[in-house]
Amino acid sequence: MSTSSPAESFREYLDRLDERDAVTRIERSVSWDLEASAITMLANQRDDRIPIFESVSNTGLDARLVGDPYRGSRTRPWDRVALALGLPTGLPADEYYETVIDRLQQPISPETIAPSDAPCKEVVQRGRDADLLSLPWPYIHAGDGGRYSNLHTMVVKDPESTWSDWSSHRAMVQDGKHASLLLLAGEQTPNIYYYKYERQGERMPVALVIGGEPATQMTSSMWIPTGRDEAGFAGGLKRKPVELVECETNDLLVPANAEIVVEGHVVPNKRLDEGPFGDYFGYMHGPRRSMPVLEVDAITHRKQPMIPFCVEGSGVGHTLNTSATVEVACVGPDATLGLRTAGYDVEKCVPWRFTPRTVYVVSTDVSRPGYLHELANFIFTTWGMLHVDFFVFVDSDVDPLSTREVLEALALHADPESDFHQFGTVAMPKVPLNIYQTPEEKGDDETGTSKTKTTKAYIDATSGDDALTHETDVVDDDFIRERAREILSDAGVTIDGFGRGDRQ
């Protein structure tokens, strides 16, 4: 497998896309008020190049916007993430997953560098000079509660240990000094705030890292176990240490080559409205909710900084966006590794490509009902699974990335009477984001949790007793497919994505 070096910065990643004619540099001035997001959504719908907005009107700082920079193609959603990590863009899905899993198993500790060597500190603004509204945060959907930063890494520190957590909770800009943060209890960073800092009446130092190098953006979305630093796993992904630098106004360490770092603190027992927002479920999520407040202490950034953003909701039903791509290309391998580490025989664990935080598909060689029930119970109880409602289990020869194959397995092997399983009607916690939840069910304003719990479910779409026959058929099928590729190649025809792990 031929590899190259990973992208060391967000800008280097965009340059790589540019070299492959995969970006559109828009020189004409556009507005952060819906225009940039509308153009990005059109690119998403057309599976087109990534838009870079070189000139943004009505903003106090010479900054640029980048729409859905990691959004993968419809047929190969992992390719741009692979490019960012220095992997071949033609890598089959199976090989891509195994390569990412292998790198996650070999974390590399970060290195701390001097502030004078950190690109993110080319410009330093403190106190009154640190103005959120000087940056062109996009107004993404008509009906949103405000302008958002929704593609960043949030860095906080556990006050009871040396552990720093990286996460990706969105921030709604309120004014030049404040933003409200979507912190939903049950997840790592919200738990640190609600049950440690706020319970003790203490301010929580926080940093929002915008436009960090790709490996850091990827790990902030993964299910890294509590107590283990994402920086080390980011180093494993890029096969060299991530460079960190200390913030100006607190002792948090942040990726040194980021485009922008917003430093601040979350104030205990203070709330501001957050939302509505056009969420990843594909609808305008509301009503407005009271959420914890970030007060800004400093902003450091590169000259002419870039702000990446994601048009959430546009990935539902017809295409992908950054959020869906990162789930499939980063969270999927991480979840697969987690299940294998727990001792389960899993080929792949893949988020559903169109609503990636609602359904996961797991392919496995073991189809015993008791085994699948134990596996589902482990996932729902150990991982928490606040977002994911149910799992679909398929045979290992079924490609979880293929919508057709998964639906075919459901249609042929899932008996509605015996293969659809629930874990009770009020057994599991749930984030207050689903469209089926009533406003009353969505609201505990104190900790941002659902008022009621929900059921969780799984579907056994494995072939059961027919597994051996099915496996034999696939061996023959693979031979015939490879023979067909060979014949067409001799005839001068190139078939892209014709084979297991590539077909979509």
Short mmCIF file of C-alpha atoms in Angstrom, two decimals:
data_model
loop_
_atom_site.label_atom_id
_atom_site.label_comp_id
_atom_site.label_asym_id
_atom_site.label_seq_id
_atom_site.Cartn_x
_atom_site.Cartn_y
_atom_site.Cartn_z
CA MET A 1 0.00 0.00 0.00
CA SER A 2 1.51 3.30 -1.09
CA THR A 3 1.11 6.05 1.51
CA SER A 4 2.16 9.68 1.82
CA SER A 5 2.67 11.88 4.84
CA PRO A 6 -0.50 13.03 6.63
CA ALA A 7 -1.67 16.62 6.30
CA GLU A 8 -0.01 18.65 9.07
CA SER A 9 -2.62 21.41 9.00
CA PHE A 10 -6.09 22.20 7.75
CA ARG A 11 -4.55 24.40 5.04
CA GLU A 12 -2.26 21.63 3.85
CA TYR A 13 -5.27 19.33 3.57
CA LEU A 14 -7.13 21.90 1.45
CA ASP A 15 -4.04 22.29 -0.75
CA ARG A 16 -4.09 18.54 -1.35
CA LEU A 17 -7.72 18.76 -2.40
CA ASP A 18 -6.84 21.67 -4.66
CA GLU A 19 -4.09 19.64 -6.35
CA ARG A 20 -6.73 17.05 -7.21
CA ASP A 21 -9.17 19.66 -8.54
CA ALA A 22 -11.48 18.90 -5.61
CA VAL A 23 -12.07 22.46 -4.37
CA THR A 24 -13.84 25.50 -5.78
CA ARG A 25 -12.23 28.78 -4.71
CA ILE A 26 -14.97 31.41 -4.79
CA GLU A 27 -13.43 34.86 -5.16
CA ARG A 28 -16.72 36.76 -5.40
CA SER A 29 -17.81 38.17 -2.05
CA VAL A 30 -20.50 36.11 -0.31
CA SER A 31 -22.42 36.68 2.90
CA TRP A 32 -22.13 34.55 6.03
CA ASP A 33 -25.90 35.04 6.26
CA LEU A 34 -27.23 31.87 4.50
CA GLU A 35 -25.33 32.46 1.22
CA ALA A 36 -22.25 30.41 2.11
CA SER A 37 -24.35 27.55 3.49
CA ALA A 38 -26.71 27.58 0.47
CA ILE A 39 -23.77 27.26 -1.92
CA THR A 40 -22.29 24.50 0.25
CA MET A 41 -25.55 22.57 0.29
CA LEU A 42 -25.75 22.75 -3.51
CA ALA A 43 -22.23 21.31 -3.67
CA ASN A 44 -23.29 18.57 -1.27
CA GLN A 45 -26.38 17.73 -3.30
CA ARG A 46 -24.37 17.58 -6.54
CA ASP A 47 -21.50 15.63 -4.95
CA ASP A 48 -19.36 18.49 -6.22
CA ARG A 49 -16.08 20.07 -5.15
CA ILE A 50 -15.51 21.59 -1.69
CA PRO A 51 -16.26 25.36 -1.69
CA ILE A 52 -13.72 27.79 -0.19
CA PHE A 53 -15.11 31.30 0.24
CA GLU A 54 -12.14 33.63 -0.17
CA SER A 55 -14.09 36.81 0.53
CA VAL A 56 -16.83 37.06 3.16
CA SER A 57 -18.78 40.32 3.34
CA ASN A 58 -19.85 42.19 6.46
CA THR A 59 -17.12 40.91 8.75
CA GLY A 60 -14.49 42.73 10.76
CA LEU A 61 -11.63 40.34 10.06
CA ASP A 62 -10.11 39.13 6.79
CA ALA A 63 -11.22 35.52 7.28
CA ARG A 64 -12.46 32.77 4.97
CA LEU A 65 -15.18 30.12 5.23
CA VAL A 66 -14.89 26.51 4.06
CA GLY A 67 -18.08 24.52 3.51
CA ASP A 68 -18.16 20.86 4.57
CA PRO A 69 -14.43 20.29 3.99
CA TYR A 70 -14.38 16.56 4.83
CA ARG A 71 -17.57 15.60 3.02
CA GLY A 72 -16.93 12.35 1.16
CA SER A 73 -18.32 11.27 -2.17
CA ARG A 74 -21.50 9.24 -2.44
CA THR A 75 -19.67 6.11 -3.50
CA ARG A 76 -16.51 6.39 -1.40
CA PRO A 77 -17.23 8.48 1.72
CA TRP A 78 -13.86 7.70 3.33
CA ASP A 79 -11.64 8.93 0.48
CA ARG A 80 -11.07 12.53 1.63
CA VAL A 81 -10.38 11.46 5.20
CA ALA A 82 -7.92 8.93 3.76
CA LEU A 83 -6.24 11.73 1.81
CA ALA A 84 -5.94 13.81 4.99
CA LEU A 85 -4.30 10.88 6.80
CA GLY A 86 -1.85 10.17 3.98
CA LEU A 87 -3.62 7.01 2.78
CA PRO A 88 -4.29 6.10 -0.87
CA THR A 89 -7.60 7.54 -2.10
CA GLY A 90 -8.38 4.32 -3.97
CA LEU A 91 -8.29 2.18 -0.83
CA PRO A 92 -11.16 -0.37 -0.55
CA ALA A 93 -13.39 0.10 2.47
CA ASP A 94 -12.20 -3.07 4.22
CA GLU A 95 -8.55 -2.07 3.90
CA TYR A 96 -9.29 1.52 4.93
CA TYR A 97 -11.08 0.38 8.11
CA GLU A 98 -8.31 -2.04 9.06
CA THR A 99 -5.62 0.60 8.48
CA VAL A 100 -7.37 3.16 10.70
CA ILE A 101 -7.98 0.50 13.36
CA ASP A 102 -4.30 -0.46 13.29
CA ARG A 103 -3.24 3.17 13.75
CA LEU A 104 -5.67 3.70 16.63
CA GLN A 105 -4.06 0.75 18.39
CA GLN A 106 -0.71 2.57 18.33
CA PRO A 107 -1.27 5.99 19.96
CA ILE A 108 1.63 8.45 19.99
CA SER A 109 1.93 11.00 22.78
CA PRO A 110 1.80 14.69 21.75
CA GLU A 111 4.62 17.20 22.00
CA THR A 112 4.32 20.68 23.50
CA ILE A 113 5.94 23.55 21.62
CA ALA A 114 6.70 27.16 22.46
CA PRO A 115 4.02 29.79 21.75
CA SER A 116 6.44 31.58 19.40
CA ASP A 117 6.47 28.47 17.17
CA ALA A 118 2.69 27.98 17.09
CA PRO A 119 0.90 29.15 13.91
CA CYS A 120 -2.36 29.58 15.86
CA LYS A 121 -0.74 32.49 17.75
CA GLU A 122 0.19 34.68 14.79
CA VAL A 123 -2.46 37.09 16.10
CA VAL A 124 -3.33 37.27 19.81
CA GLN A 125 -6.36 39.21 21.07
CA ARG A 126 -7.18 39.43 24.77
CA GLY A 127 -9.91 41.02 26.85
CA ARG A 128 -11.85 43.70 25.00
CA ASP A 129 -9.97 43.02 21.77
CA ALA A 130 -11.25 39.43 21.69
CA ASP A 131 -14.50 39.84 19.75
CA LEU A 132 -16.41 36.81 18.49
CA LEU A 133 -18.39 38.97 16.06
CA SER A 134 -15.22 40.01 14.26
CA LEU A 135 -15.21 36.52 12.71
CA PRO A 136 -17.67 35.44 9.97
CA TRP A 137 -19.47 32.64 11.79
CA PRO A 138 -22.08 31.35 9.35
CA TYR A 139 -25.83 31.57 9.72
CA ILE A 140 -26.43 28.08 8.34
CA HIS A 141 -30.18 27.38 8.11
CA ALA A 142 -33.14 29.74 7.81
CA GLY A 143 -34.79 29.36 11.20
CA ASP A 144 -31.61 28.74 13.21
CA GLY A 145 -31.48 30.53 16.55
CA GLY A 146 -28.27 32.29 15.58
CA ARG A 147 -24.83 31.96 13.98
CA TYR A 148 -22.87 28.84 14.78
CA SER A 149 -19.47 27.28 15.11
CA ASN A 150 -20.31 23.62 14.52
CA LEU A 151 -17.08 22.09 13.21
CA HIS A 152 -14.47 22.47 15.91
CA THR A 153 -12.72 20.63 18.74
CA MET A 154 -13.73 21.61 22.26
CA VAL A 155 -10.94 21.12 24.81
CA VAL A 156 -11.65 20.87 28.55
CA LYS A 157 -9.76 19.36 31.49
CA ASP A 158 -11.06 16.99 34.14
CA PRO A 159 -10.53 18.86 37.46
CA GLU A 160 -9.87 15.60 39.32
CA SER A 161 -7.05 14.30 37.09
CA THR A 162 -4.62 15.28 34.34
CA TRP A 163 -7.01 14.06 31.61
CA SER A 164 -8.10 16.51 28.90
CA ASP A 165 -11.18 15.68 26.86
CA TRP A 166 -11.70 16.63 23.21
CA SER A 167 -15.25 16.79 21.88
CA SER A 168 -17.34 18.54 19.24
CA HIS A 169 -20.31 20.24 20.92
CA ARG A 170 -21.70 23.08 18.84
CA ALA A 171 -21.62 26.73 19.94
CA MET A 172 -24.19 29.43 19.11
CA VAL A 173 -22.70 32.92 19.05
CA GLN A 174 -24.69 35.30 21.27
CA ASP A 175 -22.59 38.45 21.04
CA GLY A 176 -18.95 39.43 20.93
CA LYS A 177 -18.21 37.88 24.31
CA HIS A 178 -20.63 34.98 24.76
CA ALA A 179 -21.75 31.75 23.12
CA SER A 180 -24.18 29.10 24.35
CA LEU A 181 -22.92 25.51 24.20
CA LEU A 182 -25.01 22.41 23.45
CA LEU A 183 -23.94 20.32 26.44
CA LEU A 184 -26.18 17.26 26.86
CA ALA A 185 -25.62 15.34 30.08
CA GLY A 186 -24.48 11.77 29.61
CA GLU A 187 -21.61 12.68 27.28
CA GLN A 188 -18.05 13.16 28.52
CA THR A 189 -17.59 16.95 28.39
CA PRO A 190 -21.11 17.77 29.70
CA ASN A 191 -20.63 15.32 32.57
CA ILE A 192 -17.35 17.01 33.47
CA TYR A 193 -19.11 20.37 33.56
CA TYR A 194 -22.44 19.52 35.23
CA TYR A 195 -21.20 17.01 37.81
CA LYS A 196 -17.74 18.37 38.64
CA TYR A 197 -17.24 22.07 37.85
CA GLU A 198 -20.79 23.38 38.24
CA ARG A 199 -21.58 21.18 41.22
CA GLN A 200 -18.59 22.78 42.99
CA GLY A 201 -19.53 26.27 41.77
CA GLU A 202 -16.33 26.52 39.73
CA ARG A 203 -15.72 27.97 36.28
CA MET A 204 -14.66 25.45 33.62
CA PRO A 205 -11.76 26.56 31.37
CA VAL A 206 -12.50 25.76 27.74
CA ALA A 207 -10.94 26.22 24.31
CA LEU A 208 -12.67 25.97 20.95
CA VAL A 209 -10.18 24.85 18.30
CA ILE A 210 -11.40 25.84 14.84
CA GLY A 211 -9.63 24.44 11.79
CA GLY A 212 -7.30 22.09 13.63
CA GLU A 213 -5.23 19.62 11.64
CA PRO A 214 -7.38 16.76 10.25
CA ALA A 215 -6.25 14.07 12.71
CA THR A 216 -7.34 16.20 15.67
CA GLN A 217 -10.73 16.91 14.10
CA MET A 218 -11.24 13.19 13.50
CA THR A 219 -10.47 12.04 17.04
CA SER A 220 -12.67 14.68 18.66
CA SER A 221 -15.66 12.87 17.09
CA MET A 222 -14.56 9.35 18.09
CA TRP A 223 -15.61 7.34 21.13
CA ILE A 224 -12.30 7.58 22.93
CA PRO A 225 -12.65 6.02 26.43
CA THR A 226 -12.91 8.35 29.41
CA GLY A 227 -9.49 9.10 30.84
CA ARG A 228 -7.56 8.60 27.60
CA ASP A 229 -6.34 11.67 25.71
CA GLU A 230 -7.52 12.11 22.16
CA ALA A 231 -4.22 13.81 21.34
CA GLY A 232 -2.42 10.48 21.56
CA PHE A 233 -4.91 8.79 19.24
CA ALA A 234 -4.61 11.70 16.81
CA GLY A 235 -0.87 11.07 16.86
CA GLY A 236 -1.51 7.42 16.09
CA LEU A 237 -3.71 8.36 13.14
CA LYS A 238 -1.00 10.56 11.63
CA ARG A 239 1.87 8.29 12.83
CA LYS A 240 3.73 11.13 14.52
CA PRO A 241 3.18 13.37 17.55
CA VAL A 242 0.58 16.13 17.42
CA GLU A 243 2.09 19.49 18.38
CA LEU A 244 0.25 21.25 21.20
CA VAL A 245 0.67 24.71 22.69
CA GLU A 246 -0.60 26.21 25.94
CA CYS A 247 -3.44 28.71 25.80
CA GLU A 248 -2.89 32.37 26.67
CA THR A 249 -5.41 32.64 29.52
CA ASN A 250 -5.56 29.11 30.95
CA ASP A 251 -3.39 25.99 31.07
CA LEU A 252 -5.23 23.99 28.39
CA LEU A 253 -3.10 22.54 25.60
CA VAL A 254 -4.49 22.94 22.07
CA PRO A 255 -3.35 21.91 18.55
CA ALA A 256 -0.66 24.44 17.66
CA ASN A 257 -1.41 24.68 13.94
CA ALA A 258 -5.12 25.46 14.31
CA GLU A 259 -6.67 28.30 12.35
CA ILE A 260 -8.40 29.85 15.39
CA VAL A 261 -8.50 29.15 19.13
CA VAL A 262 -11.26 30.72 21.22
CA GLU A 263 -10.25 30.69 24.89
CA GLY A 264 -12.75 31.17 27.67
CA HIS A 265 -14.60 29.64 30.57
CA VAL A 266 -18.07 28.22 31.20
CA VAL A 267 -19.83 30.03 34.03
CA PRO A 268 -21.53 27.87 36.68
CA ASN A 269 -25.32 28.16 36.95
CA LYS A 270 -25.56 30.62 34.06
CA ARG A 271 -27.66 29.81 30.98
CA LEU A 272 -28.49 31.39 27.63
CA ASP A 273 -30.87 30.19 24.95
CA GLU A 274 -29.52 27.79 22.32
CA GLY A 275 -31.25 26.81 19.08
CA PRO A 276 -33.32 26.02 17.17
CA PHE A 277 -30.88 24.40 14.74
CA GLY A 278 -31.20 22.39 11.52
CA ASP A 279 -29.83 19.22 13.05
CA TYR A 280 -28.28 16.05 11.67
CA PHE A 281 -31.65 14.28 11.89
CA GLY A 282 -32.76 16.38 8.92
CA TYR A 283 -35.22 18.77 10.52
CA MET A 284 -35.25 22.06 12.41
CA HIS A 285 -34.68 20.96 16.01
CA GLY A 286 -36.31 23.02 18.70
CA PRO A 287 -37.62 24.57 20.84
CA ARG A 288 -34.94 26.91 22.14
CA ARG A 289 -33.29 25.49 25.23
CA SER A 290 -31.29 27.05 28.04
CA MET A 291 -27.66 25.96 27.76
CA PRO A 292 -24.36 26.71 29.56
CA VAL A 293 -22.54 29.91 28.61
CA LEU A 294 -19.01 30.32 27.28
CA GLU A 295 -17.47 33.67 28.21
CA VAL A 296 -14.57 34.62 25.93
CA ASP A 297 -11.18 35.55 27.44
CA ALA A 298 -8.98 35.55 24.33
CA ILE A 299 -8.94 34.69 20.63
CA THR A 300 -5.75 33.64 18.86
CA HIS A 301 -5.56 32.90 15.16
CA ARG A 302 -3.52 32.64 12.01
CA LYS A 303 -3.45 35.52 9.57
CA GLN A 304 -6.44 35.28 7.22
CA PRO A 305 -7.88 32.39 9.22
CA MET A 306 -10.25 29.80 7.81
CA ILE A 307 -13.49 28.72 9.49
CA PRO A 308 -14.79 25.29 8.45
CA PHE A 309 -18.49 24.60 8.94
CA CYS A 310 -20.96 21.80 8.27
CA VAL A 311 -24.41 22.15 6.74
CA GLU A 312 -26.10 19.68 9.06
CA GLY A 313 -29.27 18.05 7.80
CA SER A 314 -28.23 18.09 4.14
CA GLY A 315 -26.87 14.56 4.48
CA VAL A 316 -30.29 13.01 5.06
CA GLY A 317 -31.60 10.95 2.18
CA HIS A 318 -29.61 12.12 -0.78
CA THR A 319 -25.96 12.88 -0.06
CA LEU A 320 -23.28 13.25 2.59
CA ASN A 321 -21.84 16.12 4.58
CA THR A 322 -18.85 16.39 6.91
CA SER A 323 -20.78 15.12 9.93
CA ALA A 324 -22.00 11.97 8.16
CA THR A 325 -18.61 11.39 6.56
CA VAL A 326 -16.69 11.61 9.83
CA GLU A 327 -19.15 9.20 11.45
CA VAL A 328 -18.64 6.61 8.70
CA ALA A 329 -14.91 7.14 8.12
CA CYS A 330 -13.74 7.77 11.71
CA VAL A 331 -16.33 6.72 14.28
CA GLY A 332 -16.98 3.47 12.38
CA PRO A 333 -13.41 2.13 12.64
CA ASP A 334 -13.21 3.35 16.24
CA ALA A 335 -16.46 1.56 17.16
CA THR A 336 -15.28 -1.59 15.36
CA LEU A 337 -12.07 -1.55 17.39
CA GLY A 338 -14.05 -1.03 20.60
CA LEU A 339 -16.21 -4.10 19.98
CA ARG A 340 -13.21 -6.25 19.05
CA THR A 341 -11.34 -5.10 22.15
CA ALA A 342 -14.33 -6.17 24.24
CA GLY A 343 -13.96 -9.66 22.75
CA TYR A 344 -16.71 -9.67 20.14
CA ASP A 345 -16.31 -11.21 16.68
CA VAL A 346 -17.09 -8.18 14.52
CA GLU A 347 -16.13 -7.57 10.90
CA LYS A 348 -17.25 -3.93 10.80
CA CYS A 349 -19.44 -1.56 12.80
CA VAL A 350 -20.69 1.18 10.47
CA PRO A 351 -22.96 4.18 11.15
CA TRP A 352 -25.88 4.40 8.74
CA ARG A 353 -24.67 6.77 6.04
CA PHE A 354 -27.78 8.96 5.78
CA THR A 355 -28.75 9.41 9.43
CA PRO A 356 -25.43 8.39 10.98
CA ARG A 357 -26.22 8.86 14.68
CA THR A 358 -29.50 6.94 14.68
CA VAL A 359 -28.69 3.47 13.27
CA TYR A 360 -25.52 1.37 13.22
CA VAL A 361 -24.96 -1.74 11.11
CA VAL A 362 -22.73 -4.49 12.52
CA SER A 363 -21.43 -7.36 10.38
CA THR A 364 -20.38 -10.50 12.21
CA ASP A 365 -19.62 -14.19 11.65
CA VAL A 366 -21.57 -15.19 14.75
CA SER A 367 -25.35 -15.21 14.33
CA ARG A 368 -26.52 -17.03 17.47
CA PRO A 369 -29.49 -15.10 18.92
CA GLY A 370 -28.07 -15.12 22.46
CA TYR A 371 -24.75 -13.82 21.22
CA LEU A 372 -26.33 -10.94 19.30
CA HIS A 373 -28.50 -10.03 22.29
CA GLU A 374 -25.43 -9.95 24.51
CA LEU A 375 -23.57 -7.81 21.96
CA ALA A 376 -26.46 -5.35 21.66
CA ASN A 377 -26.81 -5.18 25.44
CA PHE A 378 -23.07 -4.46 25.79
CA ILE A 379 -23.27 -1.61 23.28
CA PHE A 380 -26.33 0.05 24.79
CA THR A 381 -25.28 -0.26 28.43
CA THR A 382 -21.51 0.17 28.24
CA TRP A 383 -21.24 2.84 25.56
CA GLY A 384 -24.28 4.77 26.73
CA MET A 385 -25.52 5.28 23.16
CA LEU A 386 -27.46 8.48 23.84
CA HIS A 387 -27.84 9.13 20.10
CA VAL A 388 -28.17 5.71 18.47
CA ASP A 389 -31.62 4.10 18.66
CA PHE A 390 -31.01 0.68 17.17
CA PHE A 391 -28.55 -1.68 15.54
CA VAL A 392 -28.88 -3.97 12.54
CA PHE A 393 -26.81 -7.17 12.61
CA VAL A 394 -25.85 -8.71 9.26
CA ASP A 395 -23.56 -11.53 8.10
CA SER A 396 -19.87 -10.77 7.66
CA ASP A 397 -20.15 -11.09 3.86
CA VAL A 398 -22.74 -8.28 3.78
CA ASP A 399 -21.10 -4.87 3.29
CA PRO A 400 -22.48 -2.54 6.02
CA LEU A 401 -21.55 0.45 3.84
CA SER A 402 -23.88 -0.73 1.08
CA THR A 403 -27.44 0.49 1.53
CA ARG A 404 -28.68 -2.06 -1.00
CA GLU A 405 -27.02 -5.01 0.71
CA VAL A 406 -28.23 -4.03 4.18
CA LEU A 407 -31.82 -3.54 3.01
CA GLU A 408 -31.62 -6.82 1.12
CA ALA A 409 -30.49 -8.58 4.30
CA LEU A 410 -33.37 -6.99 6.21
CA ALA A 411 -35.88 -8.04 3.57
CA LEU A 412 -34.62 -11.63 3.26
CA HIS A 413 -33.51 -12.57 6.77
CA ALA A 414 -35.24 -10.37 9.38
CA ASP A 415 -38.42 -12.07 10.61
CA PRO A 416 -40.70 -9.38 12.10
CA GLU A 417 -41.93 -11.87 14.71
CA SER A 418 -38.63 -13.25 15.97
CA ASP A 419 -35.81 -10.95 14.79
CA PHE A 420 -36.97 -7.51 16.00
CA HIS A 421 -35.93 -6.99 19.62
CA GLN A 422 -36.45 -4.23 22.20
CA PHE A 423 -34.77 -3.55 25.55
CA GLY A 424 -37.90 -2.41 27.36
CA THR A 425 -39.97 0.72 26.88
CA VAL A 426 -38.19 3.03 29.34
CA ALA A 427 -34.82 1.36 29.71
CA MET A 428 -32.27 3.71 28.15
CA PRO A 429 -31.34 7.43 28.20
CA LYS A 430 -31.76 9.51 25.06
CA VAL A 431 -30.55 12.91 23.84
CA PRO A 432 -33.42 15.37 23.31
CA LEU A 433 -32.92 15.70 19.56
CA ASN A 434 -35.24 13.18 17.89
CA ILE A 435 -38.20 14.34 15.85
CA TYR A 436 -40.50 11.81 17.56
CA GLN A 437 -39.98 13.41 21.00
CA THR A 438 -42.57 15.88 22.22
CA PRO A 439 -41.44 19.26 23.61
CA GLU A 440 -42.26 17.98 27.11
CA GLU A 441 -40.03 14.95 26.60
CA LYS A 442 -37.15 17.08 25.37
CA GLY A 443 -36.67 19.37 28.28
CA ASP A 444 -34.60 19.25 31.40
CA ASP A 445 -33.04 22.67 31.12
CA GLU A 446 -30.71 22.16 34.06
CA THR A 447 -28.59 19.45 32.47
CA GLY A 448 -29.79 19.39 28.88
CA THR A 449 -31.18 15.86 29.04
CA SER A 450 -34.35 14.18 27.87
CA LYS A 451 -37.11 14.25 30.44
CA THR A 452 -38.05 10.66 29.68
CA LYS A 453 -36.06 7.61 28.70
CA THR A 454 -36.64 5.59 25.55
CA THR A 455 -36.47 2.05 24.33
CA LYS A 456 -33.52 0.73 22.38
CA ALA A 457 -33.76 -2.00 19.77
CA TYR A 458 -31.84 -4.23 17.41
CA ILE A 459 -32.70 -6.26 14.32
CA ASP A 460 -31.18 -9.64 13.57
CA ALA A 461 -30.79 -9.63 9.78
CA THR A 462 -28.23 -12.44 9.73
CA SER A 463 -29.00 -15.53 7.67
CA GLY A 464 -28.94 -17.86 10.68
CA ASP A 465 -28.94 -21.55 9.70
CA ASP A 466 -28.32 -20.65 6.06
CA ALA A 467 -25.01 -18.92 6.87
CA LEU A 468 -22.72 -21.65 5.51
CA THR A 469 -24.59 -21.91 2.22
CA HIS A 470 -24.63 -18.14 1.92
CA GLU A 471 -20.88 -17.95 2.56
CA THR A 472 -20.20 -20.53 -0.16
CA ASP A 473 -22.28 -18.51 -2.60
CA VAL A 474 -20.24 -15.39 -1.83
CA VAL A 475 -16.94 -17.18 -2.55
CA ASP A 476 -18.23 -18.14 -5.98
CA ASP A 477 -19.68 -14.69 -6.43
CA ASP A 478 -16.33 -13.06 -5.64
CA PHE A 479 -14.58 -15.32 -8.15
CA ILE A 480 -17.09 -14.47 -10.87
CA ARG A 481 -16.86 -10.76 -10.08
CA GLU A 482 -13.07 -10.78 -10.30
CA ARG A 483 -13.23 -12.76 -13.55
CA ALA A 484 -15.67 -10.20 -14.97
CA ARG A 485 -13.34 -7.36 -13.96
CA GLU A 486 -10.45 -9.13 -15.72
CA ILE A 487 -12.43 -9.65 -18.94
CA LEU A 488 -13.66 -6.04 -19.00
CA SER A 489 -10.14 -4.79 -18.30
CA ASP A 490 -8.81 -6.76 -21.25
CA ALA A 491 -11.50 -5.09 -23.32
CA GLY A 492 -10.31 -1.64 -22.23
CA VAL A 493 -13.15 -0.97 -19.77
CA THR A 494 -12.40 0.29 -16.23
CA ILE A 495 -15.04 -0.54 -13.63
CA ASP A 496 -14.68 1.68 -10.58
CA GLY A 497 -15.92 0.31 -7.27
CA PHE A 498 -16.82 -3.16 -8.65
CA GLY A 499 -16.04 -5.48 -5.77
CA ARG A 500 -16.54 -6.12 -2.08
CA GLY A 501 -15.89 -3.07 0.06
CA ASP A 502 -16.31 -0.70 -2.88
CA ARG A 503 -19.81 -1.24 -4.17
CA GLN A 504 -22.41 1.18 -2.90
#
